[in-house]
Short mmCIF file of C-alpha atoms in Angstrom, two decimals:
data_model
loop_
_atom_site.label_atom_id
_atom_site.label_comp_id
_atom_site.label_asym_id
_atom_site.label_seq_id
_atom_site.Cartn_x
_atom_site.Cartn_y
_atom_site.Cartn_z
CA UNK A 19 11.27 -27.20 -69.53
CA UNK A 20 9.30 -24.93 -71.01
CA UNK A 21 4.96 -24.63 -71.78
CA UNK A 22 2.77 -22.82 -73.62
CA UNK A 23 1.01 -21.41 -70.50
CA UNK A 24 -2.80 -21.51 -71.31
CA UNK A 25 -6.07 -22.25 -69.47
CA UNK A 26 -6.07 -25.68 -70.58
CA UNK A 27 -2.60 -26.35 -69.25
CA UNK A 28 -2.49 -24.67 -66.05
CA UNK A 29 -6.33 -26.40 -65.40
CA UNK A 30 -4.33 -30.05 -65.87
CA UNK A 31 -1.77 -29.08 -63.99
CA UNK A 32 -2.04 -31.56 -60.42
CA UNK A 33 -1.07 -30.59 -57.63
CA UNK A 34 2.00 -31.56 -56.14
CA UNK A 35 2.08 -33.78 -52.46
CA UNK A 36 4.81 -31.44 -51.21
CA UNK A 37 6.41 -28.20 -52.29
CA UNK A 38 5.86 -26.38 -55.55
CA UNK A 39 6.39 -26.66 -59.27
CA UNK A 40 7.64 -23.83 -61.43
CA UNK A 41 5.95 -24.28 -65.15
CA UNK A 42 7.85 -21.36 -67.81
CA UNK A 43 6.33 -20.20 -70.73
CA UNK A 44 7.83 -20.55 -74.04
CA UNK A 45 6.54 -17.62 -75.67
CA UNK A 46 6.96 -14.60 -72.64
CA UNK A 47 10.41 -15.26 -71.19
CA UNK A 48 10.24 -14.31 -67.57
CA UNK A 49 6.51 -15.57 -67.63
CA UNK A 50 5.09 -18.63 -65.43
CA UNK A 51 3.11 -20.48 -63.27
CA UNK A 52 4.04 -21.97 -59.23
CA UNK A 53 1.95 -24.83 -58.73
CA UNK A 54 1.99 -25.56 -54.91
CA UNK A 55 0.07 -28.23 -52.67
CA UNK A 56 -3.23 -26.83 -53.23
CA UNK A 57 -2.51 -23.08 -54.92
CA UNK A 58 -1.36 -22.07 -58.79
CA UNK A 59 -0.02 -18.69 -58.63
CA UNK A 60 0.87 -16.84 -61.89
CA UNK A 61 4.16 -15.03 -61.55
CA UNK A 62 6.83 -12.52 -63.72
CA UNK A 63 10.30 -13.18 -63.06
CA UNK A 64 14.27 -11.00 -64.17
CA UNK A 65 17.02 -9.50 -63.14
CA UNK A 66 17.65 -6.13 -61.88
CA UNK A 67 22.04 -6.24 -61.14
CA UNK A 68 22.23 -9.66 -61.69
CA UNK A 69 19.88 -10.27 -58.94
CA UNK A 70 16.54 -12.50 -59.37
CA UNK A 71 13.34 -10.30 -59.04
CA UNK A 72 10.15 -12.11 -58.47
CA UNK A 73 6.25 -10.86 -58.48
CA UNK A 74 3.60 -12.57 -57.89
CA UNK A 75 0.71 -11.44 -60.22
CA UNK A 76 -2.23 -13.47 -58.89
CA UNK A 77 -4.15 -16.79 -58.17
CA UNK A 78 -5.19 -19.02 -61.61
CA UNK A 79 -8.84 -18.26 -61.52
CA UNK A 80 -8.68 -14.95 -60.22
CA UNK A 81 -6.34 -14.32 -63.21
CA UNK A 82 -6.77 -15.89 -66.27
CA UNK A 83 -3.36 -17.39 -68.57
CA UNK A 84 -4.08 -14.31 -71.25
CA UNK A 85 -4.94 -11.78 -68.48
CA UNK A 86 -1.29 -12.94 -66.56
CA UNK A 87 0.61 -12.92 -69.48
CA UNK A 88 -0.38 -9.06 -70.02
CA UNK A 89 0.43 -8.11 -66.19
CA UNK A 90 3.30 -10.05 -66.95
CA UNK A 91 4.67 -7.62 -69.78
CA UNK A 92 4.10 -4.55 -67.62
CA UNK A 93 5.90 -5.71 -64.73
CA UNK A 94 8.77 -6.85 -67.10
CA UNK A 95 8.53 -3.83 -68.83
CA UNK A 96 9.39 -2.13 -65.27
CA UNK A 97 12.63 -4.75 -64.43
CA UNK A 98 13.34 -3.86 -67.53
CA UNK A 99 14.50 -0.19 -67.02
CA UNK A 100 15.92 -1.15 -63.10
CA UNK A 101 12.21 -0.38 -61.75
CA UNK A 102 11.53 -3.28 -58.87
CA UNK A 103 7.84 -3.47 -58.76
CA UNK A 104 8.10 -5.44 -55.14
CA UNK A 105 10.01 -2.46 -53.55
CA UNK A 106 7.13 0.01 -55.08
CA UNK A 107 4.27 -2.76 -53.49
CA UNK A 108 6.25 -2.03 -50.44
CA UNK A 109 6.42 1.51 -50.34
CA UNK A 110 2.88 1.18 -51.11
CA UNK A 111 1.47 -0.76 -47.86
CA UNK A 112 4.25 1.04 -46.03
CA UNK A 113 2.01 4.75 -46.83
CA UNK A 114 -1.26 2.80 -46.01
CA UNK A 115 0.09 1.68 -42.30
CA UNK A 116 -2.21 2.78 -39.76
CA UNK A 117 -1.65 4.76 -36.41
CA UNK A 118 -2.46 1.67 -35.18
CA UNK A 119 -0.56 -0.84 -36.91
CA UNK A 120 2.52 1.01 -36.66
CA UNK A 121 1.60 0.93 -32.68
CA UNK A 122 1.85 -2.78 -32.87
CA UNK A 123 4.69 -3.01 -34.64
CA UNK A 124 6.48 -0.73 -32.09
CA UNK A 125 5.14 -2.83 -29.10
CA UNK A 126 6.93 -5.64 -30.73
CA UNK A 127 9.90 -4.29 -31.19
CA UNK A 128 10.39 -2.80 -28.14
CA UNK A 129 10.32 -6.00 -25.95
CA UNK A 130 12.17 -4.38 -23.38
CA UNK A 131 9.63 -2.49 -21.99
CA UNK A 132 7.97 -2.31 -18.96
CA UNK A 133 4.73 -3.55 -18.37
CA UNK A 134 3.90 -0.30 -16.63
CA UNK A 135 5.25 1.64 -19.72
CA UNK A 136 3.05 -0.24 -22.13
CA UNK A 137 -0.37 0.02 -20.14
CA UNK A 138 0.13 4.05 -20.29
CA UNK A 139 0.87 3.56 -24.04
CA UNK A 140 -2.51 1.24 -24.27
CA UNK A 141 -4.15 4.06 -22.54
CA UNK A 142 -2.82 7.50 -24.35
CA UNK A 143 -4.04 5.03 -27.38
CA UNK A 144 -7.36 4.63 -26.08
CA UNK A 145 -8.20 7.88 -24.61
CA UNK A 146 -6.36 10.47 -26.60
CA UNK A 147 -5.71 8.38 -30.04
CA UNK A 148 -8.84 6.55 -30.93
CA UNK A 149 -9.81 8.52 -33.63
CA UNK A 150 -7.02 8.60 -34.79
CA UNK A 151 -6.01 4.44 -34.86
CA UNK A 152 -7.12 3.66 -38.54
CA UNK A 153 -5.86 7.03 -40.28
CA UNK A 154 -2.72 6.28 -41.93
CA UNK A 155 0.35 7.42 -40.19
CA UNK A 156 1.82 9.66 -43.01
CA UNK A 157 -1.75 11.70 -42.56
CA UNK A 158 -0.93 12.93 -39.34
CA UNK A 159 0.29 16.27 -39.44
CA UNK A 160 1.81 19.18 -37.65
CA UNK A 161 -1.18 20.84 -37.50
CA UNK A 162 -3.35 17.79 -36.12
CA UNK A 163 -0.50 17.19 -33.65
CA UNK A 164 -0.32 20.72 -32.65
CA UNK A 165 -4.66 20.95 -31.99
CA UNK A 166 -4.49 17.68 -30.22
CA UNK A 167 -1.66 18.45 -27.98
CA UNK A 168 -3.33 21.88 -26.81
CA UNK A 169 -6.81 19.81 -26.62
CA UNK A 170 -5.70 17.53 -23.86
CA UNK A 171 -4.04 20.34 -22.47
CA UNK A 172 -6.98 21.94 -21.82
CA UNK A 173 -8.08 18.87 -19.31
CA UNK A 174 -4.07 17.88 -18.06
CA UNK A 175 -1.16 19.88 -19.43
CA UNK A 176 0.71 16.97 -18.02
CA UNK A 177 -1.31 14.13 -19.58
CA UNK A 178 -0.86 16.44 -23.00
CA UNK A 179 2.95 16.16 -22.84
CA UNK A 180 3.15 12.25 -21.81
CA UNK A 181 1.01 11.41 -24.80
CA UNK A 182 3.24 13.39 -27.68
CA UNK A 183 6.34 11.80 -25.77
CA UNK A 184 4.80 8.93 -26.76
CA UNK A 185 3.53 9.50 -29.86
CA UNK A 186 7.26 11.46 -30.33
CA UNK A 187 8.91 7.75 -29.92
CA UNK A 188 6.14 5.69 -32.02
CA UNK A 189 6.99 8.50 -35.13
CA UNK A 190 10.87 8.12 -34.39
CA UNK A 191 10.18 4.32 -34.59
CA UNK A 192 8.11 4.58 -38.05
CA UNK A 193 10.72 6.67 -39.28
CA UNK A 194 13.57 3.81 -39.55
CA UNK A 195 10.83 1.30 -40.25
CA UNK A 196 8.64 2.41 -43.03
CA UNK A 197 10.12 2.84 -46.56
CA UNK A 198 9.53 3.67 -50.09
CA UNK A 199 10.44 2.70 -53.40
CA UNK A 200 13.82 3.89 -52.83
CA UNK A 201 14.14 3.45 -49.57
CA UNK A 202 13.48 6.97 -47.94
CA UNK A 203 11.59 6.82 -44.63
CA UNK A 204 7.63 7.92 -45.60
CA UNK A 205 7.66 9.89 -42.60
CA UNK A 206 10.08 12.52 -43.95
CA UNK A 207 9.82 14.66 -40.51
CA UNK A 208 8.75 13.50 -37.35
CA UNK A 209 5.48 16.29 -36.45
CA UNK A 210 5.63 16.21 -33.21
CA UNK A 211 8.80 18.93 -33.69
CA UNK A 212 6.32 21.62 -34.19
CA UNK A 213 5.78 21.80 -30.25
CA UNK A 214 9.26 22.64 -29.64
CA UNK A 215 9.75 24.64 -32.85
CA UNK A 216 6.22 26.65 -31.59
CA UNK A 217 7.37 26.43 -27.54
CA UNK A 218 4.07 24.70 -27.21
CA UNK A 219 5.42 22.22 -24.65
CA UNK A 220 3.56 22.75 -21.21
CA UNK A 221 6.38 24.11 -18.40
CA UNK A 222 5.35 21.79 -16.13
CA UNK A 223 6.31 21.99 -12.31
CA UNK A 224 8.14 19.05 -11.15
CA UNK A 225 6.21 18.03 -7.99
CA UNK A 226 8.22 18.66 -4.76
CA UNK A 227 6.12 18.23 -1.99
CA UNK A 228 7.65 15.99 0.93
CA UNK A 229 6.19 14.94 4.18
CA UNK A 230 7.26 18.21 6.30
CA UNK A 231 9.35 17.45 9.48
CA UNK A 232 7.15 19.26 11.80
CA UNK A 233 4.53 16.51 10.17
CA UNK A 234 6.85 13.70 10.54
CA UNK A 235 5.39 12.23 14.21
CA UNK A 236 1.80 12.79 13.37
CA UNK A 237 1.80 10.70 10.08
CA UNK A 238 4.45 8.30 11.27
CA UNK A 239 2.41 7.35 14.51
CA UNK A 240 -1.02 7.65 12.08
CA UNK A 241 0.67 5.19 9.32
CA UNK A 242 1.15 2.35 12.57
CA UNK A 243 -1.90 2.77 14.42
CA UNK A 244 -3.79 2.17 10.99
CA UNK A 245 -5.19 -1.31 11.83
CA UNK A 246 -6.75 -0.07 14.89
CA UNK A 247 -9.01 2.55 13.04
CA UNK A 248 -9.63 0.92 9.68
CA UNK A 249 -9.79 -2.46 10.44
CA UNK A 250 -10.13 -3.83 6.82
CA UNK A 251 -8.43 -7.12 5.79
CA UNK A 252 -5.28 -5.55 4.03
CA UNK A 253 -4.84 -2.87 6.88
CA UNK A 254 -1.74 -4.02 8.22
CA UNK A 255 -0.20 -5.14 5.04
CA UNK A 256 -0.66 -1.07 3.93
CA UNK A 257 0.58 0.02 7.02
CA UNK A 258 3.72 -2.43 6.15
CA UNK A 259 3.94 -1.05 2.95
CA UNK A 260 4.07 2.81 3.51
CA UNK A 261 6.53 1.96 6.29
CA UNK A 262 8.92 0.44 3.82
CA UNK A 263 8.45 2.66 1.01
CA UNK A 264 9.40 5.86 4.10
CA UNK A 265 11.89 3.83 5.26
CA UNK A 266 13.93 2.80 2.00
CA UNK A 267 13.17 5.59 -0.29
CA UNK A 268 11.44 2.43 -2.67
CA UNK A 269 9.13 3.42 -5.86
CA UNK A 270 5.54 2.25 -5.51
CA UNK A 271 5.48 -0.29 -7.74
CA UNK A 272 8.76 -1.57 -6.64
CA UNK A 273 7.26 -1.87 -3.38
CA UNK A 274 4.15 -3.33 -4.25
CA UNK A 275 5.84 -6.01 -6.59
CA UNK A 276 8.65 -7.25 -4.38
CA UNK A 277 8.92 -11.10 -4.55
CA UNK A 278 10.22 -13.18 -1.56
CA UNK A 279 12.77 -14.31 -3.53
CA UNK A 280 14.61 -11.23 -3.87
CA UNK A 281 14.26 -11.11 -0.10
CA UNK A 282 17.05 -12.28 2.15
CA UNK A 283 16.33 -11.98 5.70
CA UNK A 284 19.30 -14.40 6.22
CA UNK A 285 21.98 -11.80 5.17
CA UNK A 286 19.35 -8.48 5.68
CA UNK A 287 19.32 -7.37 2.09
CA UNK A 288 16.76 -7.26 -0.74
CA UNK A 289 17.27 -6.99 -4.24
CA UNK A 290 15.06 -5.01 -7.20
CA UNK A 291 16.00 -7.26 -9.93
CA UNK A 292 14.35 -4.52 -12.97
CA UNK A 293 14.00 -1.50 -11.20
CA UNK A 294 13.13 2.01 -13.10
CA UNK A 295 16.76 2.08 -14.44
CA UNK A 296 17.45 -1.77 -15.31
CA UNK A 297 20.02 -1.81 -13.30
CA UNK A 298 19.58 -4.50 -10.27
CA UNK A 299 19.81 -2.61 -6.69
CA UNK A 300 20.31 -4.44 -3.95
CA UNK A 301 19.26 -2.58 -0.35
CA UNK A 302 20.36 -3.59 3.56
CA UNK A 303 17.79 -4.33 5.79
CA UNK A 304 18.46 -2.22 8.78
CA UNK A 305 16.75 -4.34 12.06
CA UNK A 306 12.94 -2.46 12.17
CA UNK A 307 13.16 -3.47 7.99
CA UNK A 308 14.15 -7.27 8.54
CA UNK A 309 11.82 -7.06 12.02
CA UNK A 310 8.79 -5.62 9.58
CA UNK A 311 9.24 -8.73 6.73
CA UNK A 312 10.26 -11.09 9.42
CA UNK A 313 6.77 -10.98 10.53
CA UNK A 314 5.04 -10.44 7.01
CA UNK A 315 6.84 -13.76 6.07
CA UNK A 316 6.11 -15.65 8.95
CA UNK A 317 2.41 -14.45 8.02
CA UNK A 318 2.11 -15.09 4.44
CA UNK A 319 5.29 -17.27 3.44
CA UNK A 320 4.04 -19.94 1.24
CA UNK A 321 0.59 -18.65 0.28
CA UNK A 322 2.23 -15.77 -2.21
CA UNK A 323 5.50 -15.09 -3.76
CA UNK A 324 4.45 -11.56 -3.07
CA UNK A 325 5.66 -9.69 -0.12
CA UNK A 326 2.25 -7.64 -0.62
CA UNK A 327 -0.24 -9.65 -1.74
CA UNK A 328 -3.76 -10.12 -3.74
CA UNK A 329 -5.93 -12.06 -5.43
CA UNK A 330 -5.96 -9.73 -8.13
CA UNK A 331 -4.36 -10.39 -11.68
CA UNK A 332 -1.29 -9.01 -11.22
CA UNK A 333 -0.77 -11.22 -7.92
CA UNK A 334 0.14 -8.31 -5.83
CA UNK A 335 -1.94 -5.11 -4.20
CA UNK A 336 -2.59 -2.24 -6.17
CA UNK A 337 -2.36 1.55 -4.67
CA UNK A 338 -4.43 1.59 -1.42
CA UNK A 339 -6.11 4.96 -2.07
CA UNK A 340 -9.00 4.34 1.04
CA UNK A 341 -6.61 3.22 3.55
CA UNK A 342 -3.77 6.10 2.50
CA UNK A 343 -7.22 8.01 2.88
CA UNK A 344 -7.60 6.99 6.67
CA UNK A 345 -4.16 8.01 7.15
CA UNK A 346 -4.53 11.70 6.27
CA UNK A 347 -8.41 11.46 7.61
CA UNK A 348 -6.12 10.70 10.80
CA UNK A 349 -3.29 13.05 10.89
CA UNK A 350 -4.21 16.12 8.47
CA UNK A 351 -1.31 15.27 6.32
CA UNK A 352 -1.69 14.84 2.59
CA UNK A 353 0.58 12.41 0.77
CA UNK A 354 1.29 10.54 -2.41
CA UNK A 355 3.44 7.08 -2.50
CA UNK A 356 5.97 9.46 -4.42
CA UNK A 357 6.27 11.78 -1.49
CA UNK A 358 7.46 9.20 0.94
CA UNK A 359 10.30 8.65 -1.90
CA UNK A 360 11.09 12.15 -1.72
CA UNK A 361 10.72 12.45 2.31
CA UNK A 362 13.57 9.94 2.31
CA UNK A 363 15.91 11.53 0.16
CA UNK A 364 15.41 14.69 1.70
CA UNK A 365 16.22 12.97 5.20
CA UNK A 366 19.02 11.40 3.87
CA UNK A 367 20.66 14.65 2.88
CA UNK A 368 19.55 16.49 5.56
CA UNK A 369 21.49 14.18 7.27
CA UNK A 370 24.38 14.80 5.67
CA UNK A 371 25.03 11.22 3.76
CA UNK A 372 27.18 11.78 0.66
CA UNK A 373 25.80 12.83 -2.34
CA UNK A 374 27.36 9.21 -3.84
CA UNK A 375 25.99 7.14 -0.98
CA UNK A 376 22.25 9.21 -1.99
CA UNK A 377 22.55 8.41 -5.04
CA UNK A 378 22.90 4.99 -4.59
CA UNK A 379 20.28 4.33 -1.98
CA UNK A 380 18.13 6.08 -4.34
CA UNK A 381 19.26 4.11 -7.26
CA UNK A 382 20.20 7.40 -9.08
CA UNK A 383 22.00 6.55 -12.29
CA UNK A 384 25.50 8.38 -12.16
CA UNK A 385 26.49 7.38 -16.15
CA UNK A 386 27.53 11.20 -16.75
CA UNK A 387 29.88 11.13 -13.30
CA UNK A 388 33.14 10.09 -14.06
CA UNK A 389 34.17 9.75 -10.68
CA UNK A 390 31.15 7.34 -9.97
CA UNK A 391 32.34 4.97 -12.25
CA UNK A 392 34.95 4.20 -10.15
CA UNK A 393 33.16 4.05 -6.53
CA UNK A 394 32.46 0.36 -6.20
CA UNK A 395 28.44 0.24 -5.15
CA UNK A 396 29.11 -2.50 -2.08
CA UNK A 397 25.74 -2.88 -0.43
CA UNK A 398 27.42 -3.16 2.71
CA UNK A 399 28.72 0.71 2.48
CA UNK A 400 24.78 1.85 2.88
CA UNK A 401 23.98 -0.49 5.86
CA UNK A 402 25.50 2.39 8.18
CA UNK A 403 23.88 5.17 5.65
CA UNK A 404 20.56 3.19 5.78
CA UNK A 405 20.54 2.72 9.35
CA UNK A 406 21.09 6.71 10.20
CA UNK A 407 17.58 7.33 8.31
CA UNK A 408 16.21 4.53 10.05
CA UNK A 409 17.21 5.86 13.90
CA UNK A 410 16.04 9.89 12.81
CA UNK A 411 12.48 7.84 11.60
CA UNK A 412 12.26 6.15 14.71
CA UNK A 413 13.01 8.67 16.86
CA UNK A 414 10.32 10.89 15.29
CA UNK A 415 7.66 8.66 16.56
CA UNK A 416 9.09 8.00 19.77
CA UNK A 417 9.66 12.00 19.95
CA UNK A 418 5.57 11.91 19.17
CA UNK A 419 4.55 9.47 22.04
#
């Protein structure tokens, strides 16, 4: 049924228990008011293609009837001649969203990734973005990208090439997301193309330092004496730690993170349910490994589901800079966690293990080898692999005493 929509009516209109309550006027086809539990909303309403197009003009009281009824005839005016005024209110807020909205939007997209990977986003955000977070993201241009990129470069070239790979992805992300009118992406081109069209991107050397073999006995027998000359709380758990990152070829945080129940000392294996690649990787335990968690479980079974650890937040230890400190204070050998990883690949092929048998103790992904695809990845086939880096470790220290 159709009103008269005026002041008076709208103002006696009650309001509903449940739902809403569509009241059309009799004089503007396409005209009315929605009367909800406690709101009355003044909308415009046609077709575009035989399809229903609704807009909502504005709150009774905010709007008067007269005021509505003249929005009204614009927005009509627009369905009219095909013109959807939603899609244009769209493009609209979608030219207004912030470097830092779009940001959010991308964390929540991306649920896959790692909480590593998002606390370096959080950070690049912080550090290198901040004035930037409230600036619209169509403002950012080539030319801002181009002086930001060379002013963190000035501090870290490699900081200054993590931080436009990330802003790289969040503009590739805003690019499918963001729309106008007619549904063209509002970032048009992604800026962060200007550092390779310019070469601007830092040549940065891929770290290859390793712990040297002629260094091998010094730092292996410093890494197990560690308790007795830094005899902090966590001094044995570090020295357990570097040991098993040496002697498996492990990340740092997959080290630090491994839970007990991805442990199996009954069967000597381990697992890394998410590792860097998402693929699970399961490990053998060669006897020092199982002999080395034997004892940290008999230790600390039942008081953690961490094989390392702390009453921090994340349940686990962080990087032990002062003790990995002690170590070269002890033996004159510099290291990173990262260097141990490398130390065991380059012992592995030293040793002449096959490059497939590497590759899977290393938890290489092989998705361009065709031949891989069909070598089945039996953790059993690296116990033997696993346990020929394990004797040349162990007979460096014994070679050292």
């Amino acid at each position: 049924m159709a009103y008269k929509i005026t002041k008076t009516l709208v103002d006696s209109i009650p309001f509903p228990d449940s739902g809403q309550m569509f009241y059309r006027d009799s004089e503007l086809k396409g005209f009315g008011v929605r009367v909800g539990s406690n709101s009355k909303v003044y909308f415009a309403e046609s077709k575009i293609n035989n399809k229903t197009v609704r807009v909502t003009i504005g709150h009774h009281g905010i709007f008067t009837a007269e005021q509505a009824k003249n929005e009204a005839k614009n927005v009509l005016g627009m369905i009219a001649r095909g013109i959807n005024p939603n899609d244009i209110s769209k493009a609209e807020k979608a030219k207004s969203v912030t470097v830092n909205q779009a940001f959010e939007q991308y964390l929540k997209a991306r649920s896959d990734l790692k909480a590593r990977t998002i606390y370096d986003y959080q950070r690049f955000m912080k550090t290198y973005f901040k004035e930037w977070e409230n600036k619209p993201l169509i403002d950012i241009s080539k030319d801002l990208i181009e002086k930001k990129h060379r002013s963190i470069g000035e501090r870290s070239p490699a900081q200054a090439n993590l931080a436009m790979r990330f802003m790289r992805a969040l503009f590739n992300f805003a690019n499918g997301k963001y729309e106008d009118s007619e549904g063209n992406s509002i970032i048009a081109d992604n800026p962060i193309k200007r550092l390779s069209q310019t070469r601007s991107w830092y040549k940065i050397e891929r770290r290859q330092t390793v712990i040297k073999a002629s260094d091998l006995p010094t730092f292996l027998n410093a890494v197990m004496e560690l308790p007795n000359y830094s005899p902090s709380l966590n001094s044995l758990a570090v020295k357990d730690y570097l040991l098993l990152l040496l002697f498996t070829g492990l990340r740092r945080e997959e080290a630090l993170s491994l839970e007990w129940k991805n442990v199996d000392l009954k069967n000597k294996t381990f697992t890394l349910p998410d590792p860097k690649n998402r693929q699970p990787h399961t490990l053998p335990l060669t006897p020092f490994l199982q002999d080395l968690l034997q004892k940290r479980f008999n230790e600390n079974a039942g008081n953690s589901e961490f094989v390392f650890p702390s009453t921090g937040i994340k349940g686990y230890m962080n990087d032990p800079r002062p003790q990995m400190n002690k170590v070269t204070e002890k033996c004159g050998v510099k290291f990173t966690p990262h260097d141990l990883r490398r130390t065991f690949i380059t012992i592995a092929e030293s040793l002449d293990i096959s490059a497939y048998a590497l590759k899977r103790l290393a938890n290489h992904k092989m998705s361009n080898d065709v031949t891989a695809g069909y070598i089945i990845g039996d953790v059993e086939r690296l116990r033997s692999p696993m346990q020929r880096i394990t004797d040349y470790l162990l007979k460096t220290i014994k070679t050292e005493a």
